[in-house]
Tab-separated table of C-alpha atoms in Angstrom:
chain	number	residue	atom	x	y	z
A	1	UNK	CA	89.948	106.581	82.358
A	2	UNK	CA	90.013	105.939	85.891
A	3	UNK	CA	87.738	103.643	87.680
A	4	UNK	CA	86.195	106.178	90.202
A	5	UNK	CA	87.025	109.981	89.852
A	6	UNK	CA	86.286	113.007	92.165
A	7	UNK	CA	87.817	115.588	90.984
A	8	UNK	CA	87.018	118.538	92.951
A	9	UNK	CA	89.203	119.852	95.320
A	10	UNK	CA	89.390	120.915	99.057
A	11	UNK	CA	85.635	122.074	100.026
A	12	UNK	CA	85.503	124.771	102.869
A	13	UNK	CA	81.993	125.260	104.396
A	14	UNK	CA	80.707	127.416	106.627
A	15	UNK	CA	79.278	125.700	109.715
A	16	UNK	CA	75.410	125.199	108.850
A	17	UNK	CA	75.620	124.880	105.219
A	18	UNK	CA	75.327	121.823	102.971
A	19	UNK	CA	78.474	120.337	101.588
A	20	UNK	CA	78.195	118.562	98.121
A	21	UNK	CA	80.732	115.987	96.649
A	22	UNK	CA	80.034	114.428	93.058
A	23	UNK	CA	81.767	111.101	92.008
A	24	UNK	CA	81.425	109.436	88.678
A	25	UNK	CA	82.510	105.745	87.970
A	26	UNK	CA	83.664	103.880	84.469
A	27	UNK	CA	82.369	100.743	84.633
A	28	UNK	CA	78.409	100.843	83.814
A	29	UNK	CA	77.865	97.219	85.426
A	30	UNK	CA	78.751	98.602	88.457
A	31	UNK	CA	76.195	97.571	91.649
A	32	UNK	CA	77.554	99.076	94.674
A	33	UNK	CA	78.079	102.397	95.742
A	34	UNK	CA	79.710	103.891	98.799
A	35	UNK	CA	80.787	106.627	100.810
A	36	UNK	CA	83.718	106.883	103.673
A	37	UNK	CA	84.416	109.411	105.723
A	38	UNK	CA	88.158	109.251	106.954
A	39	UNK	CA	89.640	111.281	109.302
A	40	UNK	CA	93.759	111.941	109.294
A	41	UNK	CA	95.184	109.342	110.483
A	42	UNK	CA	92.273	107.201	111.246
A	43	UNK	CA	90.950	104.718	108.539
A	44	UNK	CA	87.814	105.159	106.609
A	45	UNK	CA	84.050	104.328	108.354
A	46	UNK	CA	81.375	103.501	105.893
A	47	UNK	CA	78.959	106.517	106.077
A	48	UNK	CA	76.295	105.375	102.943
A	49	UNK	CA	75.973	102.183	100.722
A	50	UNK	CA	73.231	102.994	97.777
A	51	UNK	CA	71.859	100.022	94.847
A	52	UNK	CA	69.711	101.502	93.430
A	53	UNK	CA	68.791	104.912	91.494
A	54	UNK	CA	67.669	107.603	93.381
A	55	UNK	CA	68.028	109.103	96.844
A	56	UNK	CA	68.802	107.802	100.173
A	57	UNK	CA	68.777	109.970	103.511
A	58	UNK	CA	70.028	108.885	106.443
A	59	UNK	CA	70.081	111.061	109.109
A	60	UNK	CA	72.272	114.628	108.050
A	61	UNK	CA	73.206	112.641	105.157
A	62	UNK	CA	72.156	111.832	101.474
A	63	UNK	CA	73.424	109.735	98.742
A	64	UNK	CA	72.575	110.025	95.211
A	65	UNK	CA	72.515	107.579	92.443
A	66	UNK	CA	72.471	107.774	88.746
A	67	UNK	CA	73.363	104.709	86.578
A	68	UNK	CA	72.626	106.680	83.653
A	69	UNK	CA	74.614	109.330	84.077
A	70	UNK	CA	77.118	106.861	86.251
A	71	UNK	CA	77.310	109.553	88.756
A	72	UNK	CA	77.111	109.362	92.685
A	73	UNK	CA	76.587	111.720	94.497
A	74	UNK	CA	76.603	113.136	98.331
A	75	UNK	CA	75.027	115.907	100.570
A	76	UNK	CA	75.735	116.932	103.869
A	77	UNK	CA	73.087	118.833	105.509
A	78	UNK	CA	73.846	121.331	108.231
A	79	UNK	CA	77.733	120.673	108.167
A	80	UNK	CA	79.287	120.617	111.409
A	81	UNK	CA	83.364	121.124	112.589
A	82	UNK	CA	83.075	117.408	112.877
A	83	UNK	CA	82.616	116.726	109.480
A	84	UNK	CA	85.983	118.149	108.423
A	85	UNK	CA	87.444	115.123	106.752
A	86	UNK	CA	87.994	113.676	103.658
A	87	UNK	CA	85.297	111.673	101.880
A	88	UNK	CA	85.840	108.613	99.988
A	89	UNK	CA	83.695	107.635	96.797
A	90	UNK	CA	83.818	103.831	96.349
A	91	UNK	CA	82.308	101.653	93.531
A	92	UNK	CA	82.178	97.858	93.460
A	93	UNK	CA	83.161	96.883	89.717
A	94	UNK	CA	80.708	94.034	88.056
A	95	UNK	CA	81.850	90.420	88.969
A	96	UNK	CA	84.280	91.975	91.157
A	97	UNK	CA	83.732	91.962	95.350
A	98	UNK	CA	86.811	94.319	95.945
A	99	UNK	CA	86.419	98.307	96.054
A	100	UNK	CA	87.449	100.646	93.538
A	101	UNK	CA	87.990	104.053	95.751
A	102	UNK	CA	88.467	107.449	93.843
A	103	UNK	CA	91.294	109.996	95.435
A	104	UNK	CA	89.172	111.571	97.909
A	105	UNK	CA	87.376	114.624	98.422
A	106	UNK	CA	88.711	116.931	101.503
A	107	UNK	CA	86.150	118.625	103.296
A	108	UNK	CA	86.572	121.712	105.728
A	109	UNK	CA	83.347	122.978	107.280
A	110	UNK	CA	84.642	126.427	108.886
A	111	UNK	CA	82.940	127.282	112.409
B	1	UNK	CA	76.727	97.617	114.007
B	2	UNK	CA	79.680	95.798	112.232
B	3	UNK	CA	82.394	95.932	114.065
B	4	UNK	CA	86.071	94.755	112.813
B	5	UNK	CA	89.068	95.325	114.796
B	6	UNK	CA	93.000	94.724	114.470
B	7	UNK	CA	95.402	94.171	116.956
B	8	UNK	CA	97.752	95.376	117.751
B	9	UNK	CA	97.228	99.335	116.951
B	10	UNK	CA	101.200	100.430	116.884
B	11	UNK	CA	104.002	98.540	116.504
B	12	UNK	CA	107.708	99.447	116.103
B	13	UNK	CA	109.694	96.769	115.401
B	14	UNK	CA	113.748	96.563	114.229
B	15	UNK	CA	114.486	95.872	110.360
B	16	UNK	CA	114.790	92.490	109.295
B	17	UNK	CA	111.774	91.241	112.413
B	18	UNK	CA	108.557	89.798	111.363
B	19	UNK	CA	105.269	91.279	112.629
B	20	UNK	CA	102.241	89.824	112.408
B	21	UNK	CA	98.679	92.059	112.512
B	22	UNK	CA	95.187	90.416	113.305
B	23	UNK	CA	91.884	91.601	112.087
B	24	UNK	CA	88.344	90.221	113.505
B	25	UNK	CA	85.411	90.908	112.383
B	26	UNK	CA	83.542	90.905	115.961
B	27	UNK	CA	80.063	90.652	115.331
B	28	UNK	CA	79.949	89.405	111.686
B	29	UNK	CA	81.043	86.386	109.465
B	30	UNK	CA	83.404	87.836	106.961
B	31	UNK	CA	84.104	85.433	104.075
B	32	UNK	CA	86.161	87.893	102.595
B	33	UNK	CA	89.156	90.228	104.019
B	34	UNK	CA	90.912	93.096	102.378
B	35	UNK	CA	94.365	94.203	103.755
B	36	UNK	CA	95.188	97.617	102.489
B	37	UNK	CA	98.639	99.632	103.163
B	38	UNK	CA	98.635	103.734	103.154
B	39	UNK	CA	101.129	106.104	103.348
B	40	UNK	CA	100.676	109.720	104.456
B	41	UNK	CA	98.285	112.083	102.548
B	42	UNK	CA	98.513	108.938	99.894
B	43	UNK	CA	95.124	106.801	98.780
B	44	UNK	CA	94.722	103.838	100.015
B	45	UNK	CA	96.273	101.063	98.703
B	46	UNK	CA	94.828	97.237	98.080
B	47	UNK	CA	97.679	94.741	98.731
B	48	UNK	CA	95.483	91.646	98.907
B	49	UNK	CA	92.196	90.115	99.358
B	50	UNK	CA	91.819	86.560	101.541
B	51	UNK	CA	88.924	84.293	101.580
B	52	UNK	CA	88.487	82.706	104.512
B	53	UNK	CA	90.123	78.700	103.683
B	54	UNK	CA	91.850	79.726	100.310
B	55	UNK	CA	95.118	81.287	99.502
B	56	UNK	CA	95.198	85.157	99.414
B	57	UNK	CA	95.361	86.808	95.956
B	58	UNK	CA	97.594	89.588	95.925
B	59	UNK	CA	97.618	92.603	94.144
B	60	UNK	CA	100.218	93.745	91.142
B	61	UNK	CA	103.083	94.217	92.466
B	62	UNK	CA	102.780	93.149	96.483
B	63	UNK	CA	104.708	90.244	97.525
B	64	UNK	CA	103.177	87.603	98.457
B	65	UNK	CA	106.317	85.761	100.121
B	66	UNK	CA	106.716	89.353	102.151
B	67	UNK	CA	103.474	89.678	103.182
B	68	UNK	CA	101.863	86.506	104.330
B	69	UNK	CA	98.334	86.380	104.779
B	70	UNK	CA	96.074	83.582	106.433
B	71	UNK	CA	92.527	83.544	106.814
B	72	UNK	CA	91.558	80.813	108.933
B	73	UNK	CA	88.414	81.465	109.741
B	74	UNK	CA	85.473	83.274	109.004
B	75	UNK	CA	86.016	86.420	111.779
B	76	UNK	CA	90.027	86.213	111.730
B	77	UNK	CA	92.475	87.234	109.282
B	78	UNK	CA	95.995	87.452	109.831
B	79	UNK	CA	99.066	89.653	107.282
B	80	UNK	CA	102.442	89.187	108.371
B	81	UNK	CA	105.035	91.523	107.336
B	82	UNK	CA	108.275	89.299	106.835
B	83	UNK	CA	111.671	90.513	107.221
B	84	UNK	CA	110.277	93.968	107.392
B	85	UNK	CA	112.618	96.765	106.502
B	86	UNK	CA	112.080	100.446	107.137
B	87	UNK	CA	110.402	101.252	103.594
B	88	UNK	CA	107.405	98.937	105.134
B	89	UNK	CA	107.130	101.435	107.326
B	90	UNK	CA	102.911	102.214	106.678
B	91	UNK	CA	99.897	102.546	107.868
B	92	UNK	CA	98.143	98.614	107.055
B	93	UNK	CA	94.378	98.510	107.174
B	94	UNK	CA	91.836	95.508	106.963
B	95	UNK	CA	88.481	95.374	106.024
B	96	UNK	CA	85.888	92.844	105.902
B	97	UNK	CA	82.350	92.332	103.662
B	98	UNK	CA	79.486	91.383	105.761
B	99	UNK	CA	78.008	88.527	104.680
B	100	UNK	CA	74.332	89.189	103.155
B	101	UNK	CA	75.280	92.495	102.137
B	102	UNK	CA	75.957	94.214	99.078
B	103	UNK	CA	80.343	93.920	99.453
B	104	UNK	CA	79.727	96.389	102.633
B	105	UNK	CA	83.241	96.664	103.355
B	106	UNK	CA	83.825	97.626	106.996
B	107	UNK	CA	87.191	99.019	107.920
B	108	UNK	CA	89.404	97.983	111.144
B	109	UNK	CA	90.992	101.028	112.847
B	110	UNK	CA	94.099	99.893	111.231
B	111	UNK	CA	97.649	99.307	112.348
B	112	UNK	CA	100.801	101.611	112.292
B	113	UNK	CA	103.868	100.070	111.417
B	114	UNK	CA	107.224	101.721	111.955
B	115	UNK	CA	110.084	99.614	111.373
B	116	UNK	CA	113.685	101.288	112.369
């Protein structure tokens, strides 16, 4: 089983709409949760770091957490051209400081 | 914000050179450094992680004798590429946690190798 898995593929949205990525994670110590946004040929910018179960909202944005389930998850609220990228799910394994990133999730919000 | 940078952006260099990429962490103390490599429409791949006073530790399968990394201090990092040949060819990223976070790992705009 791999450490972090998104398994969807490509996402096209039209321009407006909410785009919504799902990521689930193996290792149930896990502590820290994040999401990257990389554009091609640029490297990834941390969009949302979540600890805790629940929601968090920042700005067009909103990460979900469930430990339970070991499921992250994120929304995109009123998707814009400039979100067309591909978003990285990234989980922090217990007693471990490096990232474990799943393959990515391409996103294509369609004007 | 937390702001990391490398230097320099591009480099093209002749096979069998050394280069030698920089990453600072501008407005943060990074104890620890990631240096990743990725190749086109590939994931990203972790070659190494350096704490800043200690010797790297290198992932499966990455040289450590090819790619030499120093940390010498807590907002500078340093990987270079020794004898590189053209299958080093990559695109090498750093990162860096922010001390007092939660391993926030903040990316450097990352540095484009091409060796000929």
């Amino acid at each position: 089983q791999k450490e972090v898995e998104q398994n969807s593929g490509p996402l096209s949205v039209p321009e407006g709409a909410i785009a919504s990525l799902n990521c689930t994670y193996s290792d149930r110590g896990s502590q820290s949760f994040f999401w990257y946004r990389q554009y091609s040929g640029k490297s990834p910018e941390l969009i949302m770091s979540i600890y805790s179960n629940g929601d968090k909202e920042d700005g067009r944005f909103t990460a979900q957490l469930n430990k339970a389930s070991q499921y992250v998850s994120l929304l995109i609220r009123d998707s814009q051209p400039s979100d067309s990228a591909t978003y990285l799910c990234a989980v922090t394994p217990e007693g471990n400081n490096r990232l474990a990133f799943g393959k990515g999730n391409q996103v294509v919000v369609i004007p | 914000g937390a702001v990391v940078s490398q230097h320099p952006s591009r480099v093209i260099c002749k096979s069998g050179t050394s280069v030698k990429i920089e990453c600072r962490s501008l407005d943060f103390q990074a104890t620890t450094m990631f240096w990743y490599r990725q190749f086109p429409k590939k994931s990203l791949m972790l070659m190494a992680t350096s704490n800043e006073g200690s010797k790297a530790t290198y992932e499966q399968g990455v040289e450590k004798d090819k790619f030499l990394i120093n940390h010498a201090s807590l907002t500078l990092s340093t990987l270079t590429v020794t004898s590189a040949h053209p299958e080093d060819s990559s695109f090498y990223i750093c990162s860096a946690i922010r001390a007092g976070t939660y391993n926030e790992q903040f990316f450097g705009p990352g540095t484009r190798l091409t060796v000929l």
